[in-house]
Structure formats: structure tokens, C-alpha cells
mmCIF file of C-alpha atoms in Angstrom:
data_model
loop_
_atom_site.group_PDB
_atom_site.id
_atom_site.type_symbol
_atom_site.label_atom_id
_atom_site.label_comp_id
_atom_site.label_asym_id
_atom_site.label_seq_id
_atom_site.Cartn_x
_atom_site.Cartn_y
_atom_site.Cartn_z
ATOM 1 C CA MET A 300 15.926 28.763 -23.102
ATOM 2 C CA ALA A 301 13.253 27.784 -20.609
ATOM 3 C CA ARG A 302 12.200 30.096 -17.782
ATOM 4 C CA ARG A 303 11.063 28.801 -14.427
ATOM 5 C CA ILE A 304 7.710 30.436 -13.724
ATOM 6 C CA ALA A 305 7.123 29.081 -10.210
ATOM 7 C CA TYR A 306 7.953 26.152 -8.010
ATOM 8 C CA THR A 307 4.898 23.936 -7.536
ATOM 9 C CA GLY A 308 6.380 21.139 -5.451
ATOM 10 C CA ALA A 309 7.574 21.048 -1.886
ATOM 11 C CA PRO A 310 11.290 21.574 -1.210
ATOM 12 C CA VAL A 311 13.196 18.390 -2.032
ATOM 13 C CA LEU A 312 14.830 18.160 1.393
ATOM 14 C CA THR A 313 13.521 18.683 4.904
ATOM 15 C CA LEU A 314 15.248 20.013 7.993
ATOM 16 C CA GLU A 315 14.962 16.526 9.502
ATOM 17 C CA GLN A 316 16.720 14.883 6.538
ATOM 18 C CA VAL A 317 19.558 17.398 6.656
ATOM 19 C CA ALA A 318 19.856 16.965 10.439
ATOM 20 C CA PHE A 319 20.067 13.187 10.038
ATOM 21 C CA GLN A 320 22.726 13.573 7.336
ATOM 22 C CA CYS A 321 24.683 15.970 9.614
ATOM 23 C CA ARG A 322 24.288 13.540 12.545
ATOM 24 C CA ALA A 323 22.561 16.221 14.616
ATOM 25 C CA GLU A 324 19.176 16.938 16.099
ATOM 26 C CA PRO A 325 17.014 19.382 14.103
ATOM 27 C CA GLU A 326 16.833 21.774 17.060
ATOM 28 C CA ASP A 327 20.663 21.858 17.186
ATOM 29 C CA LEU A 328 20.875 23.193 13.629
ATOM 30 C CA GLN A 329 20.028 26.683 12.462
ATOM 31 C CA PRO A 330 16.574 26.035 10.930
ATOM 32 C CA GLU A 331 16.425 29.353 9.034
ATOM 33 C CA LEU A 332 19.851 28.743 7.498
ATOM 34 C CA ILE A 333 18.892 25.200 6.454
ATOM 35 C CA ASP A 334 15.398 26.055 5.139
ATOM 36 C CA GLN A 335 16.091 29.423 3.529
ATOM 37 C CA ILE A 336 19.682 29.175 2.276
ATOM 38 C CA ILE A 337 21.106 25.644 2.218
ATOM 39 C CA ILE A 338 18.161 23.628 0.853
ATOM 40 C CA PRO A 339 17.311 26.145 -1.903
ATOM 41 C CA GLY A 340 21.028 26.609 -2.598
ATOM 42 C CA VAL A 341 21.885 22.937 -3.107
ATOM 43 C CA THR A 342 18.692 22.463 -5.137
ATOM 44 C CA ALA A 343 19.700 25.341 -7.419
ATOM 45 C CA GLN A 344 23.237 23.972 -7.728
ATOM 46 C CA GLY A 345 21.933 20.524 -8.685
ATOM 47 C CA GLU A 346 19.517 21.992 -11.240
ATOM 48 C CA SER A 347 22.215 24.221 -12.700
ATOM 49 C CA ARG A 348 24.692 21.351 -12.959
ATOM 50 C CA THR A 349 22.256 18.939 -14.594
ATOM 51 C CA GLY A 350 19.951 21.106 -16.691
ATOM 52 C CA ALA A 351 17.109 19.122 -15.112
ATOM 53 C CA ALA A 352 14.358 20.233 -12.768
ATOM 54 C CA ILE A 353 14.882 18.679 -9.355
ATOM 55 C CA ARG A 354 12.130 20.453 -7.390
ATOM 56 C CA GLU A 355 8.875 20.378 -9.337
ATOM 57 C CA ALA A 356 8.135 23.669 -11.080
ATOM 58 C CA ILE A 357 6.314 25.196 -14.038
ATOM 59 C CA TYR A 358 8.576 26.159 -16.953
ATOM 60 C CA GLU A 359 7.904 28.092 -20.113
ATOM 61 C CA GLU A 360 9.974 28.144 -23.274
ATOM 62 C CA ASP A 361 9.615 29.661 -26.707
ATOM 63 C CA TRP A 362 10.284 27.632 -29.833
ATOM 64 C CA PRO A 363 11.218 29.441 -33.028
ATOM 65 C CA ALA A 364 9.444 28.385 -36.210
ATOM 66 C CA ALA A 365 12.501 26.337 -37.200
ATOM 67 C CA TYR A 366 12.110 23.817 -34.337
ATOM 68 C CA PRO A 367 10.423 20.709 -35.763
ATOM 69 C CA SER A 368 7.963 18.362 -34.120
ATOM 70 C CA GLY A 369 9.922 16.007 -31.887
ATOM 71 C CA HIS A 370 12.407 18.652 -30.743
ATOM 72 C CA SER A 371 13.720 18.340 -27.175
ATOM 73 C CA LEU A 372 12.529 20.584 -24.365
ATOM 74 C CA ASP A 373 15.233 22.646 -22.631
ATOM 75 C CA VAL A 374 14.702 21.311 -19.108
ATOM 76 C CA GLY A 375 15.115 17.661 -18.204
ATOM 77 C CA GLN A 376 12.686 15.552 -16.150
ATOM 78 C CA VAL A 377 9.473 16.926 -17.700
ATOM 79 C CA VAL A 378 6.319 15.500 -16.125
ATOM 80 C CA ALA A 379 3.532 17.026 -18.250
ATOM 81 C CA VAL A 380 2.794 19.673 -20.865
ATOM 82 C CA GLU A 381 0.396 22.283 -19.497
ATOM 83 C CA SER A 382 -0.242 24.328 -22.650
ATOM 84 C CA VAL A 383 0.990 25.270 -26.111
ATOM 85 C CA VAL A 384 0.211 28.622 -27.719
ATOM 86 C CA VAL A 385 1.072 30.036 -31.133
ATOM 87 C CA LEU A 386 2.684 33.492 -30.989
ATOM 88 C CA GLY A 387 1.644 35.704 -33.893
ATOM 89 C CA ASP A 388 3.844 38.348 -35.518
ATOM 90 C CA ALA A 389 1.638 41.152 -34.159
ATOM 91 C CA GLY A 390 1.806 39.811 -30.602
ATOM 92 C CA GLN A 391 -1.440 37.840 -30.641
ATOM 93 C CA VAL A 392 -1.531 34.597 -28.665
ATOM 94 C CA THR A 393 -3.615 31.709 -30.023
ATOM 95 C CA PRO A 394 -4.079 28.552 -27.931
ATOM 96 C CA TYR A 395 -3.139 25.376 -29.809
ATOM 97 C CA GLU A 396 -6.049 22.948 -29.622
ATOM 98 C CA GLY A 397 -4.396 19.965 -31.329
ATOM 99 C CA GLN A 398 -2.842 16.931 -29.728
ATOM 100 C CA VAL A 399 0.674 17.020 -28.290
ATOM 101 C CA VAL A 400 2.633 13.947 -27.266
ATOM 102 C CA LEU A 401 5.378 14.096 -24.686
ATOM 103 C CA HIS A 402 8.074 11.446 -25.127
ATOM 104 C CA LEU A 403 10.096 10.935 -21.976
ATOM 105 C CA GLY A 404 13.676 9.970 -22.582
ATOM 106 C CA GLY A 405 16.020 8.990 -19.783
ATOM 107 C CA LYS A 406 17.451 12.478 -19.540
ATOM 108 C CA GLU A 407 15.559 14.540 -22.096
ATOM 109 C CA SER A 408 11.926 14.938 -23.103
ATOM 110 C CA TYR A 409 10.656 15.502 -26.640
ATOM 111 C CA LEU A 410 7.458 17.187 -27.778
ATOM 112 C CA GLU A 411 5.673 15.871 -30.869
ATOM 113 C CA PHE A 412 2.666 17.163 -32.753
ATOM 114 C CA PRO A 413 1.006 14.083 -34.373
ATOM 115 C CA ALA A 414 -1.179 16.193 -36.666
ATOM 116 C CA GLY A 415 1.764 18.359 -37.713
ATOM 117 C CA ARG A 416 3.540 21.168 -35.941
ATOM 118 C CA PRO A 417 1.666 24.473 -35.979
ATOM 119 C CA GLU A 418 3.253 27.214 -38.099
ATOM 120 C CA GLY A 419 5.183 30.025 -36.434
ATOM 121 C CA ARG A 420 6.642 30.574 -32.990
ATOM 122 C CA LEU A 421 5.336 28.520 -30.073
ATOM 123 C CA ARG A 422 5.275 29.066 -26.328
ATOM 124 C CA ILE A 423 5.210 25.805 -24.375
ATOM 125 C CA ARG A 424 4.397 25.635 -20.681
ATOM 126 C CA TYR A 425 5.208 22.439 -18.810
ATOM 127 C CA ARG A 426 5.811 20.905 -15.388
ATOM 128 C CA ALA A 427 9.112 19.270 -14.600
ATOM 129 C CA GLY A 428 10.656 17.724 -11.503
ATOM 130 C CA THR A 429 12.808 14.734 -10.609
ATOM 131 C CA ASP A 430 11.287 11.612 -9.073
ATOM 132 C CA LEU A 431 13.785 11.121 -6.244
ATOM 133 C CA GLU A 432 12.605 7.545 -5.653
ATOM 134 C CA ALA A 433 13.521 6.676 -9.232
ATOM 135 C CA HIS A 434 16.830 8.576 -8.947
ATOM 136 C CA PRO A 435 18.107 7.981 -5.394
ATOM 137 C CA GLY A 436 21.581 9.182 -6.363
ATOM 138 C CA VAL A 437 20.165 12.686 -6.775
ATOM 139 C CA LEU A 438 18.800 12.599 -3.221
ATOM 140 C CA SER A 439 22.190 11.390 -1.994
ATOM 141 C CA TRP A 440 23.923 14.240 -3.839
ATOM 142 C CA LEU A 441 21.524 16.792 -2.353
ATOM 143 C CA LEU A 442 22.034 15.461 1.174
ATOM 144 C CA MET A 443 25.817 15.342 0.836
ATOM 145 C CA ALA A 444 25.851 18.841 -0.637
ATOM 146 C CA ALA A 445 23.634 20.121 2.200
ATOM 147 C CA GLU A 446 25.863 18.488 4.813
ATOM 148 C CA THR A 447 28.962 19.994 3.193
ATOM 149 C CA ALA A 448 27.333 23.427 3.036
ATOM 150 C CA PHE A 449 26.253 23.252 6.680
ATOM 151 C CA THR A 450 29.532 21.831 7.980
ATOM 152 C CA HIS A 451 31.559 24.463 6.106
ATOM 153 C CA ARG A 452 28.979 27.247 6.362
ATOM 154 C CA GLY A 453 31.585 29.783 7.437
ATOM 155 C CA VAL A 454 33.362 29.335 4.112
ATOM 156 C CA MET A 455 30.525 28.401 1.771
ATOM 157 C CA VAL A 456 27.594 30.586 2.805
ATOM 158 C CA VAL A 457 28.367 34.018 1.398
ATOM 159 C CA GLY A 458 25.679 36.591 2.064
ATOM 160 C CA GLN A 459 22.439 34.934 0.992
ATOM 161 C CA SER A 460 23.803 32.330 -1.426
ATOM 162 C CA LEU A 461 26.080 29.295 -1.516
ATOM 163 C CA SER A 462 29.517 29.148 -3.042
ATOM 164 C CA PRO A 463 29.969 26.272 -5.509
ATOM 165 C CA LEU A 464 30.751 22.951 -3.889
ATOM 166 C CA PRO A 465 34.385 21.976 -4.272
ATOM 167 C CA GLY A 466 35.387 19.340 -6.781
ATOM 168 C CA THR A 467 33.269 17.006 -8.863
ATOM 169 C CA TYR A 468 33.672 13.805 -6.865
ATOM 170 C CA LEU A 469 29.919 13.550 -6.289
ATOM 171 C CA ASP A 470 28.755 14.572 -9.759
ATOM 172 C CA HIS A 471 28.262 10.990 -10.920
ATOM 173 C CA LEU A 472 25.265 10.882 -8.571
ATOM 174 C CA LEU A 473 23.573 13.430 -10.850
ATOM 175 C CA ALA A 474 24.536 11.696 -14.105
ATOM 176 C CA ASP A 475 21.148 9.953 -14.495
ATOM 177 C CA ILE A 476 19.324 13.270 -14.932
ATOM 178 C CA THR A 477 22.028 15.441 -16.534
ATOM 179 C CA VAL A 478 20.849 16.806 -19.871
ATOM 180 C CA PRO A 479 23.548 16.375 -22.542
ATOM 181 C CA PRO A 480 25.148 19.499 -24.016
ATOM 182 C CA ARG A 481 23.481 20.734 -27.178
ATOM 183 C CA PHE A 482 26.357 22.711 -28.689
#
């Protein structure tokens, strides 16, 4: 399973976009609530629902020796591979100097080693994030989710997180980037 190391891209929504969606002026909204709770919350919900990175971030995942060349990466919407290292049995880390090829599928990305996959366990670090211009439905989902969260903030904002959005009537907007189940 991939681990997000750090976000590298800007938040996917702005206060102004959420205000426009809510048919309000930015100064009429609660900027801290929008910027610190709602935008990160709907981004996390979208990423959790799809298995794809929406906001650009660095991810790292470990491959056991059994994963062949051409295996899929855990997170969808991969942009680039940053590094591959071989993990030795005694804990040593050896950078892989060979060529890697990233094949971008519509929803999944696959990593190939043209010269043959290195032996042993691998740690792969990569950048992933959704191109919202190529997937405008995702932006629509985020904006509708943010509007719903703001409009119903008394019910949906619990402490410092968001409750799940009700129903799945908007989920088809995320279908283009949803990683298929692997079980």
C-alpha cells in the first residue's frame, strides 16, 4: 500500500471557487473553515473514494519480490517516478540505476523495467495528482461536495473533520479516475 509522503501541489480548490459555488462572496464565508477543513476534507474524501491522487503529492510504496515488471502502482493518476531503490535483507538501500518506464493507463499506472526487474524488494517513490482540466467531472464533484459541506456544516463538520457525504449520486463524476478494486 502506498504512503503519501507530502503534498507538493497547491490545494485543488480556492476560497473563491467555493464561494462562487455557494453563490456567496468570499468575505461572507468562514475562510478558515473553508481553507482548513472543507477543502482538505473533500479532497481526502475524493482520494479515498477513487484510490487516485487528486492533489499532487509524493507517494512511496514497497513492492515485494513477487511483483513482476509491469505491475500496477497503488495510487492512480501517477505523473512521474522519482526513484526506485532495492531494499536488502539486512536493511541496506541500493539505488536502482536502470531504466524504468511508466505506462499511464486511464485509471491505473504501470511500472516496467525494460532491462529486467531488479531482484528483491523495491521501494518506489513517485508523484501523482489529477489533471483537473482533463477530468472536469472531478472538479465538479469537489465543488459540489464543498458546497454541501459548507451548506450543511452544522451536521457535517464534526470536530476537525468532515462526515461522509450522503448518498452516491455524484460518484459518477469521479468514475474517470477511480482505480478498480484489486481483490
